[in-house]
XYZ file of C-alpha atoms in Angstrom:
260
model
C -0.207 -0.292 -0.033
C 2.885 2.580 1.011
C 4.520 1.418 -2.505
C 1.414 2.346 -4.635
C 0.756 5.683 -2.438
C 4.504 6.731 -3.345
C 4.258 5.270 -6.740
C 7.195 3.039 -6.603
C 7.393 0.229 -8.513
C 9.981 -1.916 -8.296
C 13.560 0.676 -8.453
C 11.511 2.822 -10.752
C 9.462 5.731 -9.187
C 6.562 7.535 -11.084
C 5.594 10.664 -8.620
C 1.893 10.425 -8.725
C 0.657 14.051 -9.401
C -0.485 16.136 -6.896
C 2.195 16.309 -4.451
C 3.610 19.162 -5.919
C 4.023 22.606 -4.138
C 3.832 26.197 -5.717
C 7.184 25.605 -7.632
C 5.823 22.779 -9.566
C 8.591 20.007 -7.427
C 7.312 17.424 -4.860
C 7.990 18.104 -1.332
C 10.703 16.966 0.939
C 8.703 14.938 3.147
C 6.893 12.895 -0.194
C 10.984 12.894 -1.043
C 11.751 11.656 2.313
C 9.327 8.655 2.375
C 10.138 7.325 -0.532
C 14.093 6.895 0.733
C 13.161 5.428 3.516
C 10.894 3.001 1.773
C 13.933 2.056 -0.617
C 16.273 1.939 2.538
C 13.348 -0.677 4.299
C 12.975 -2.799 1.225
C 16.606 -3.366 1.678
C 16.763 -4.131 5.375
C 17.464 -7.818 6.026
C 15.123 -9.462 7.058
C 14.372 -9.130 11.245
C 16.288 -5.346 10.360
C 13.977 -2.100 10.252
C 15.169 1.605 9.650
C 16.907 3.111 12.981
C 18.130 6.386 11.528
C 18.535 8.224 8.139
C 19.616 11.545 7.013
C 19.024 12.492 3.302
C 20.186 15.412 1.625
C 18.201 17.467 -1.140
C 20.199 18.320 -4.564
C 17.468 19.375 -6.126
C 13.880 19.952 -7.243
C 12.183 16.104 -7.675
C 9.374 16.519 -10.401
C 6.470 14.536 -11.615
C 7.591 13.889 -15.358
C 9.749 11.883 -16.587
C 10.190 8.885 -14.018
C 12.908 8.703 -11.916
C 15.349 5.802 -10.599
C 16.097 4.463 -7.346
C 19.413 3.432 -6.237
C 20.255 1.712 -3.290
C 24.029 0.782 -2.200
C 24.479 -1.755 1.037
C 27.495 -1.020 2.459
C 27.007 -3.553 5.202
C 24.968 -6.186 6.174
C 25.299 -8.473 9.996
C 23.245 -9.734 11.885
C 22.704 -6.378 14.657
C 22.433 -3.810 11.849
C 23.448 -2.964 8.614
C 24.248 0.355 6.801
C 23.230 1.967 3.235
C 23.494 4.630 0.772
C 21.223 5.534 -1.807
C 19.873 8.457 -4.106
C 17.037 8.776 -6.656
C 17.831 9.717 -9.684
C 15.977 11.592 -12.471
C 17.005 12.136 -16.431
C 20.880 12.713 -16.030
C 20.488 14.179 -12.579
C 20.623 13.202 -8.767
C 17.862 15.066 -7.031
C 18.311 13.311 -3.283
C 21.120 11.717 -1.759
C 21.013 9.444 1.506
C 22.539 7.428 4.179
C 20.870 5.536 6.591
C 21.342 2.714 8.506
C 19.062 -0.595 9.947
C 18.986 -2.423 13.468
C 17.344 -5.559 14.798
C 15.331 -5.188 18.041
C 17.240 -5.822 21.067
C 14.970 -7.911 24.238
C 16.479 -5.222 26.553
C 15.290 -2.749 29.518
C 13.903 0.356 28.063
C 15.018 3.882 29.276
C 13.490 6.877 27.849
C 13.959 10.209 28.609
C 11.746 12.253 26.491
C 7.966 12.659 27.758
C 5.102 14.398 25.525
C 3.876 18.197 26.059
C 0.755 17.871 28.325
C -2.193 18.556 25.120
C -5.657 17.627 24.924
C -6.655 14.455 22.481
C -6.688 15.347 18.279
C -10.802 15.620 19.116
C -10.399 18.703 21.173
C -8.515 21.264 17.678
C -10.130 21.693 14.797
C -8.532 20.663 11.605
C -6.246 23.526 9.885
C -7.343 24.127 6.400
C -4.824 25.712 4.249
C -4.965 29.388 2.745
C -6.185 29.861 -0.954
C -5.782 26.423 -1.312
C -1.867 26.166 -2.080
C -1.319 23.287 -0.705
C -3.598 20.694 -2.174
C -1.859 17.761 -1.264
C -2.058 18.795 2.333
C -5.280 19.048 2.584
C -5.829 16.006 0.720
C -3.320 13.758 2.662
C -3.305 14.602 5.796
C -5.747 15.451 8.799
C -3.203 18.421 10.730
C -4.776 19.760 14.000
C -2.663 22.964 15.685
C -2.452 23.324 19.258
C -2.751 26.477 20.052
C 0.862 28.171 21.332
C 2.234 31.471 21.610
C 2.475 33.740 18.291
C 5.877 35.345 19.649
C 7.636 32.149 19.349
C 8.723 29.356 16.765
C 7.354 26.602 18.565
C 4.594 24.658 16.994
C 2.754 21.382 17.939
C -0.159 19.552 15.862
C -1.554 16.376 15.960
C -1.146 14.633 12.538
C -2.838 11.764 10.786
C -2.310 10.260 7.186
C -5.888 10.340 5.639
C -4.915 8.239 1.938
C -2.817 6.016 3.863
C -5.500 4.052 6.570
C -3.289 3.656 10.068
C -6.003 1.897 12.712
C -6.082 2.706 16.160
C -3.375 0.671 17.605
C -1.690 -0.492 14.314
C 2.171 -0.058 13.553
C 2.973 3.267 11.182
C 4.975 2.340 7.830
C 8.509 3.794 8.521
C 8.392 5.135 5.324
C 5.080 7.197 6.613
C 7.443 9.035 8.955
C 8.823 10.767 6.224
C 5.775 12.063 5.106
C 4.953 14.507 8.161
C 8.932 14.414 9.259
C 8.811 17.746 6.606
C 6.673 19.270 9.256
C 9.442 20.200 11.122
C 9.575 23.746 8.615
C 6.486 24.613 10.525
C 8.779 26.060 12.868
C 10.965 27.277 10.340
C 8.950 29.334 8.484
C 7.260 30.702 11.683
C 11.287 31.925 12.423
C 11.335 33.411 8.878
C 7.780 35.182 9.312
C 8.856 36.892 12.617
C 12.185 37.996 11.200
C 12.017 38.660 7.917
C 7.893 39.166 7.442
C 5.335 37.228 4.987
C 7.706 37.471 1.662
C 10.013 34.784 3.013
C 9.975 30.574 2.369
C 11.763 28.254 3.504
C 13.613 26.072 1.213
C 14.929 21.994 2.733
C 18.181 21.515 2.217
C 18.239 18.345 4.465
C 16.210 15.995 7.183
C 17.615 13.713 9.625
C 15.490 11.235 11.263
C 16.284 8.702 13.969
C 13.594 6.278 14.469
C 13.213 5.187 18.541
C 10.028 3.161 18.111
C 7.828 2.482 15.761
C 4.716 4.547 16.918
C 1.085 2.995 16.998
C -1.708 5.152 15.388
C -3.840 6.790 13.363
C -2.442 10.395 15.279
C 1.165 11.555 15.817
C 2.121 14.929 17.561
C 4.664 16.950 16.479
C 6.389 19.085 18.384
C 8.125 21.197 16.560
C 10.698 24.510 16.891
C 13.186 26.249 15.501
C 16.576 26.437 16.750
C 18.414 29.210 14.755
C 17.876 31.337 12.321
C 21.265 33.101 10.678
C 22.921 33.760 7.650
C 20.569 32.563 5.326
C 19.875 29.653 6.863
C 17.660 28.430 9.362
C 17.679 25.202 11.703
C 14.417 23.139 13.129
C 14.669 20.321 15.101
C 11.093 18.577 15.986
C 10.402 15.514 18.217
C 7.115 12.570 17.171
C 5.133 10.846 19.682
C 2.376 8.354 19.218
C -1.425 8.961 20.467
C -0.049 6.839 23.351
C 2.741 9.075 24.444
C 5.398 6.738 23.380
C 8.184 8.751 21.893
C 8.577 7.836 18.352
C 11.619 9.818 16.226
C 13.643 12.757 16.661
C 13.665 15.203 13.623
C 16.642 17.988 12.335
C 16.357 19.574 9.403
C 18.575 22.972 7.888
C 16.651 24.988 5.435
C 17.205 27.886 3.495
C 15.575 31.162 3.968
C 15.074 33.417 0.840
C 12.330 36.211 -0.127
C 9.754 35.229 -2.312
C 9.716 37.389 -5.498
């Protein structure tokens, strides 16, 4: 199901229409999901992706089709390491590295607790202004938790609408890529507070560390901008499932540029 949603057919990628942003390129969360799925498919049996660093070299377009390339550099009983890329035409659009591990039956220690917020149904669904992000309204049910307007902290509940994840069912690792890009919410707010409305953030890279596979259907994202300097912004995010389990940490670096 996740392969069909992303348009993956073996090593061929056919980006479905409708994922594009206002500049006609597919957005970073979709690309991150494709890379995570490529790595997950190459993980040895019994192992799952534990972390990935993904660099966005150039925009991925809906046309023409693209090619997925994954190289396995180490394959062991407890872990594996990969590198991969997405090639479209004669150029590489995305490059990444990842590692997978096997689950170990050991005592758990969790240092990160979710913020004290209400359940998803306590908040209204977000709707994009002007319809410029139609893929967001189509593929996500996002519900923002009120936070101070003079800061960059953003909290929101997120649920995928076209990929059905039942209550208590595990999220596919690739689906975390679709929501990981939402870490840009804090970065976008930082750009607005610093430079005004006519500025946007363009993702350079995204790092995802998976602590535990979340159980659906809702994830709580806690996003905050850490720095904005010299035209670059660094955002950090934490993901929790609706049962309070810490699922993943996110770090994203973006360019901040005026929209002309």
